[in-house]
Amino acid sequence: MSVPAIELTGLSKHYGSFRALDNVDLSVPEGSVFGFLGPNGAGKTTTLRILTGLARASSGEARVFGTSVADVGNDVRSRIGFLPDVPGFYDWMTAEEFLRFAGSLFGLSAPVLHERAGALLDLAGLTDVHAKIGGFSRGMKQRLGVAQALINAPSLLMLDEPTSALDPIGRKEVLDMIASLSGRTTVFFSTHILSDVERVCDTVAILDRGRVVAQAPIDDLKSRYGAQKIVVDVARNVSGLERRLAAEPWVSAVERENHTLTLTISDIEAARSAIPAAVVAEDTGLIRLEGGEVSLEDVFVELVGGER
Amino acid sequence: MRGFGAFLGKELREITHTWRIWGLPGFVLFLALTGPVLALLTPELLKSMSGTAGMSGVVIQVPDPIWRDAYLQWTKNLTQMITWVLIVMLGAMVSGERKSGTAILVLTKPISRPAFVLAKFVSNAGLVVVSIVLGALGTWVVTFAAFGEAPVRILAEITGVWLGFAIMIVAVMSLMSALVDSQLGAAFLGVGVLIALTIASMWGPALEYSPAGLLNAPNTLLMGQQTSTLWPLVTGALAAVVCVFGAVWAFSRKEL
């Protein structure tokens, strides 16, 4: 069994009486594109700051490829690439100068640096950009941020909210870059944007108020936690059917669109027998009855949204 | 000390690629070039005032200026204006990158925090040395042109002694800016150190053995008075080492 890329054991971080992280256990398999999902203030950035050595844990342990980040910081940092949520660049440098500088901190030789800087500028779509970074758009800076995080060909790439402040085009560009890394390196990707996770990640952990409330491959998570959905398409009297089903104790929500009802249910067995009976009783005529798709958003809301 | 060379290279390129190449060197050179001219013209200006309204009948006698007056301007600029400018300018020496977010990108790579702080200290001390040496050279050239005489040795002595003090100030500011995130706050603490040294310089033993002796040393040397700068330089160097180590310790403990 291979060593996890990231392993957090009982990790806690306190700021006075506030618990930013509360006894977090997490394991990120090597080679995965891992979504670290949570609402703002859940503790995602704090976790990344501890993993990169920018902050110290109050208790517990953070390991990267089996090595504690607290003990041998520089050795761990040699193997990781990191993009903070708001990357700060030297505005007087060009993109190529920054990549060369970043590579020099890893002790890369000149030929390797030349080759990698060229390839990464190409990946970031900045090859023909010779302006100073001070004149870059937010999207260009974020793409350069991903590129600089890859200069050492890291075994683990950690990205903190890489798309949160981007416009749709910038978001697509950065997500495409991340998706292109799948299978080449482990990506640990923190975000509160669910659609980004669904698009590029294969495994996800959900963090809420400093605690991991779920961790699994996305499909497992949907089937395990997501409330079941059933779509009922009828020919007539949809209002009567809606009223009847909404009164059932196993129906937690009903959405109606024309003659289609989407039911969020808590008891699949009860629904299987009761829905056909309700259709007959209301004489609606059945066109379609099928399972609906559970989104990560449904899982997220179920896990962290209930008490908000 | 991993990453020291690479980061020092960045620091030096930053000086040459930004306003910093014009800031301190430009200011020092301006004072250095205008000082001797001011020394040359001051007596004439004073004499010309005797004929102005309210001054009629007053005779102002001023001896003819010599090279020493030009050097006096230089020492006055060093010990007063340039010292204050250094303190304010270096208030964000370490904290500046923390506030701008660039430190996060740098320090998540394999560069140690001691290397980060030491590279900042070395590059800023280098900038100060180059600026002051250029300034001294400028003062010498203009003094020679204006007065026909400009002794090199005494100028080298007063500049050298003050550089010892300036490097200690750079070290003090590296500590202050590692402790305090605000540039103004760090500068305030730096001014506090300067005031403490000024007060200490009024006490004989402190003047003789502590870095406080470096404050007045350039003027004392210029006036040809007997003074020993050995102990102030030694204790000043020790204070600088302690401050740099303190800055490394403080910055290493900081969470970013």
Coordinates of C-alpha atoms in Angstrom, one line a residue, chain A residues 46-295:
Chain A
T46 CA -5.5 27.1 7.6
T47 CA -5.0 23.4 6.6
L48 CA -2.9 24.4 3.6
R49 CA -0.9 26.9 5.6
I50 CA 0.1 24.1 8.0
L51 CA 0.9 21.7 5.2
T52 CA 3.2 24.3 3.6
G53 CA 4.9 25.3 6.8
L54 CA 3.5 28.8 6.9
A55 CA 1.7 28.1 10.2
R56 CA 2.1 25.6 13.0
A57 CA -0.5 23.1 14.3
S58 CA -1.7 23.5 17.8
S59 CA -1.8 19.7 18.1
G60 CA -1.9 16.7 15.8
E61 CA 0.3 15.9 12.9
A62 CA 0.5 16.8 9.2
R63 CA 2.5 14.4 6.9
V64 CA 3.4 14.8 3.3
F65 CA 4.5 11.6 1.6
G66 CA 5.0 10.2 5.1
T67 CA 7.2 13.0 6.3
S68 CA 6.1 15.4 9.1
V69 CA 6.0 18.9 7.7
A70 CA 7.0 20.2 11.2
D71 CA 10.3 18.3 11.3
V72 CA 11.8 18.7 7.8
G73 CA 10.1 21.7 6.2
N74 CA 12.6 22.3 3.4
D75 CA 12.7 18.7 2.3
V76 CA 8.9 18.5 2.1
R77 CA 8.7 21.8 0.2
S78 CA 11.1 20.5 -2.4
R79 CA 8.4 18.0 -3.4
I80 CA 5.4 20.3 -3.4
G81 CA 4.0 23.1 -5.5
F82 CA 1.7 25.7 -3.9
L83 CA -0.6 28.4 -5.1
P84 CA -2.2 30.6 -2.4
D85 CA -5.6 32.0 -2.8
V86 CA -4.3 35.5 -3.7
P87 CA -0.8 35.0 -5.1
G88 CA 1.6 37.9 -4.6
F89 CA 4.1 38.4 -7.4
Y90 CA 7.0 40.8 -7.9
D91 CA 5.3 43.3 -10.2
W92 CA 8.6 44.3 -11.8
M93 CA 9.3 40.9 -13.1
T94 CA 8.1 39.3 -16.3
A95 CA 6.4 35.9 -16.2
E96 CA 9.5 34.2 -17.5
E97 CA 11.7 36.0 -14.9
F98 CA 9.4 34.9 -12.1
L99 CA 9.4 31.3 -13.3
R100 CA 13.2 31.3 -13.5
F101 CA 13.4 32.9 -10.0
A102 CA 11.0 30.3 -8.6
G103 CA 13.1 27.5 -10.2
S104 CA 16.3 28.9 -8.8
L105 CA 14.9 28.5 -5.3
F106 CA 14.7 24.8 -6.0
G107 CA 18.3 24.7 -7.2
L108 CA 17.3 23.7 -10.8
S109 CA 20.1 23.8 -13.3
A110 CA 20.1 26.4 -16.1
P111 CA 19.2 24.0 -18.9
V112 CA 16.3 22.4 -16.9
L113 CA 15.1 25.8 -15.9
H114 CA 15.1 27.0 -19.4
E115 CA 13.2 24.0 -20.6
R116 CA 10.6 24.0 -17.8
A117 CA 10.0 27.8 -18.0
G118 CA 9.3 27.5 -21.7
A119 CA 6.9 24.6 -21.3
L120 CA 5.1 26.1 -18.4
L121 CA 4.7 29.5 -20.1
D122 CA 3.2 27.6 -22.9
L123 CA 0.8 25.7 -20.6
A124 CA -0.2 29.0 -19.0
G125 CA -0.7 30.6 -22.3
L126 CA 1.8 33.3 -21.5
T127 CA 4.5 32.5 -24.0
D128 CA 4.2 35.7 -26.0
V129 CA 3.5 37.9 -23.1
H130 CA 6.5 40.0 -22.3
A131 CA 4.8 42.6 -20.1
K132 CA 5.7 43.0 -16.4
I133 CA 3.5 41.0 -14.1
G134 CA 2.2 44.3 -12.6
G135 CA 0.2 44.8 -15.8
F136 CA -1.3 41.3 -15.8
S137 CA -5.1 40.6 -15.4
R138 CA -6.3 38.5 -12.4
G139 CA -6.7 35.4 -14.7
M140 CA -3.2 35.8 -16.1
K141 CA -1.7 36.0 -12.6
Q142 CA -3.7 32.9 -11.5
R143 CA -2.4 31.0 -14.6
L144 CA 1.1 32.1 -13.8
G145 CA 0.5 31.0 -10.2
V146 CA -0.3 27.5 -11.3
A147 CA 2.7 27.5 -13.6
Q148 CA 5.1 28.6 -10.9
A149 CA 3.7 25.9 -8.6
L150 CA 4.7 23.4 -11.2
I151 CA 8.3 24.6 -11.9
N152 CA 9.8 21.9 -9.7
A153 CA 7.7 19.1 -11.3
P154 CA 6.0 18.6 -7.9
S155 CA 4.8 15.2 -6.6
L156 CA 2.0 17.1 -4.9
L157 CA 0.3 20.3 -6.1
M158 CA -1.7 22.3 -3.6
L159 CA -4.0 25.0 -4.8
D160 CA -6.0 27.3 -2.5
E161 CA -9.2 28.5 -4.1
P162 CA -7.6 28.9 -7.5
T163 CA -10.7 30.0 -9.3
S164 CA -12.7 31.9 -6.6
A165 CA -12.0 35.4 -8.0
L166 CA -12.0 34.7 -11.7
D167 CA -14.5 35.4 -14.4
P168 CA -16.0 32.4 -16.2
I169 CA -13.3 32.5 -18.9
G170 CA -10.5 32.7 -16.4
R171 CA -12.1 29.9 -14.4
K172 CA -12.3 27.7 -17.4
E173 CA -8.7 28.3 -18.3
V174 CA -7.4 27.5 -14.8
L175 CA -9.6 24.4 -14.5
D176 CA -8.4 23.2 -17.9
M177 CA -4.9 23.5 -16.6
I178 CA -5.7 21.5 -13.5
A179 CA -7.6 18.9 -15.4
S180 CA -4.6 18.5 -17.7
L181 CA -2.4 17.5 -14.7
S182 CA -4.7 14.5 -13.9
G183 CA -2.6 11.3 -13.7
R184 CA 0.7 13.2 -13.7
T185 CA 0.7 14.6 -10.1
T186 CA -1.4 14.5 -7.0
V187 CA -3.5 17.7 -6.9
F188 CA -5.0 18.9 -3.6
F189 CA -7.5 21.6 -4.5
S190 CA -9.4 23.7 -1.9
T191 CA -12.5 25.5 -3.0
H192 CA -16.0 26.4 -2.1
I193 CA -17.2 26.2 -5.7
L194 CA -18.9 22.9 -6.1
S195 CA -19.1 22.8 -9.8
D196 CA -15.3 23.2 -10.0
V197 CA -14.8 20.1 -7.8
E198 CA -17.3 18.1 -9.8
R199 CA -15.5 19.0 -13.0
V200 CA -11.9 18.2 -12.1
C201 CA -11.7 16.1 -8.9
D202 CA -12.1 12.4 -8.4
T203 CA -12.1 12.4 -4.6
V204 CA -13.4 14.9 -2.2
A205 CA -13.4 15.8 1.5
I206 CA -15.9 18.2 2.9
L207 CA -14.7 20.5 5.8
D208 CA -17.2 22.3 8.0
R209 CA -16.3 24.5 11.0
G210 CA -12.9 23.0 11.2
R211 CA -14.0 19.3 11.0
V212 CA -14.0 16.9 8.1
V213 CA -17.6 15.8 7.8
A214 CA -17.1 13.5 4.8
Q215 CA -14.3 12.1 2.6
A216 CA -14.8 9.7 -0.3
P217 CA -14.7 9.5 -4.1
I218 CA -17.4 11.8 -5.5
D219 CA -19.7 9.1 -6.7
D220 CA -19.5 7.2 -3.4
L221 CA -20.3 10.4 -1.6
K222 CA -23.3 11.1 -3.8
S223 CA -24.7 7.6 -3.2
R224 CA -23.9 7.6 0.5
Y225 CA -25.0 11.0 1.6
G226 CA -27.1 12.5 -1.1
A227 CA -30.8 12.4 -0.5
Q228 CA -32.5 10.3 -3.2
K229 CA -34.4 12.0 -6.0
I230 CA -37.2 10.8 -8.2
V231 CA -38.5 12.5 -11.2
V232 CA -42.2 12.0 -12.1
D233 CA -43.6 13.1 -15.4
V234 CA -47.4 13.1 -15.8
A235 CA -50.0 13.9 -18.5
R236 CA -52.5 15.9 -16.4
N237 CA -53.6 17.1 -12.9
V238 CA -50.1 17.7 -11.8
S239 CA -51.2 20.0 -9.0
G240 CA -53.3 17.3 -7.3
L241 CA -50.4 14.9 -7.4
E242 CA -48.0 17.6 -6.1
R243 CA -50.3 18.3 -3.1
R244 CA -50.7 14.6 -2.3
L245 CA -47.0 13.8 -2.5
A246 CA -45.9 16.9 -0.6
A247 CA -48.0 15.7 2.3
E248 CA -46.1 12.4 2.6
P249 CA -43.6 12.2 5.5
W250 CA -40.9 10.6 3.3
V251 CA -40.9 13.6 0.8
S252 CA -38.7 16.4 2.0
A253 CA -39.0 18.6 -1.1
V254 CA -41.0 18.9 -4.3
E255 CA -39.9 20.9 -7.3
R256 CA -42.4 21.4 -10.1
E257 CA -41.6 22.4 -13.7
N258 CA -44.6 22.2 -16.1
H259 CA -45.8 18.6 -15.8
T260 CA -42.7 17.3 -14.2
L261 CA -42.2 16.8 -10.4
T262 CA -38.8 16.3 -8.9
L263 CA -39.1 14.7 -5.4
T264 CA -36.4 14.7 -2.8
I265 CA -37.1 11.7 -0.6
S266 CA -35.8 10.1 2.5
D267 CA -37.3 6.6 2.2
I268 CA -36.9 4.9 -1.2
E269 CA -39.0 1.8 -0.3
A270 CA -42.0 3.9 0.7
A271 CA -41.7 6.0 -2.5
R272 CA -41.6 3.0 -4.8
S273 CA -45.0 1.8 -3.7
A274 CA -46.6 5.1 -2.9
I275 CA -45.8 7.1 -6.0
P276 CA -47.6 4.7 -8.5
A277 CA -50.5 4.5 -6.1
A278 CA -50.7 8.3 -6.0
V279 CA -50.6 8.6 -9.8
V280 CA -53.5 6.2 -10.0
A281 CA -55.5 7.9 -7.3
E282 CA -55.1 11.3 -8.9
D283 CA -55.6 9.9 -12.4
T284 CA -52.7 11.9 -13.8
G285 CA -51.6 9.5 -16.5
L286 CA -47.9 8.4 -16.1
I287 CA -45.4 9.4 -18.7
R288 CA -42.1 8.9 -16.9
L289 CA -40.9 7.7 -13.4
E290 CA -37.2 7.5 -12.8
G291 CA -34.4 8.2 -10.4
G292 CA -33.0 11.7 -10.4
E293 CA -29.3 12.7 -10.4
V294 CA -27.9 13.7 -7.1
S295 CA -25.4 16.6 -7.4

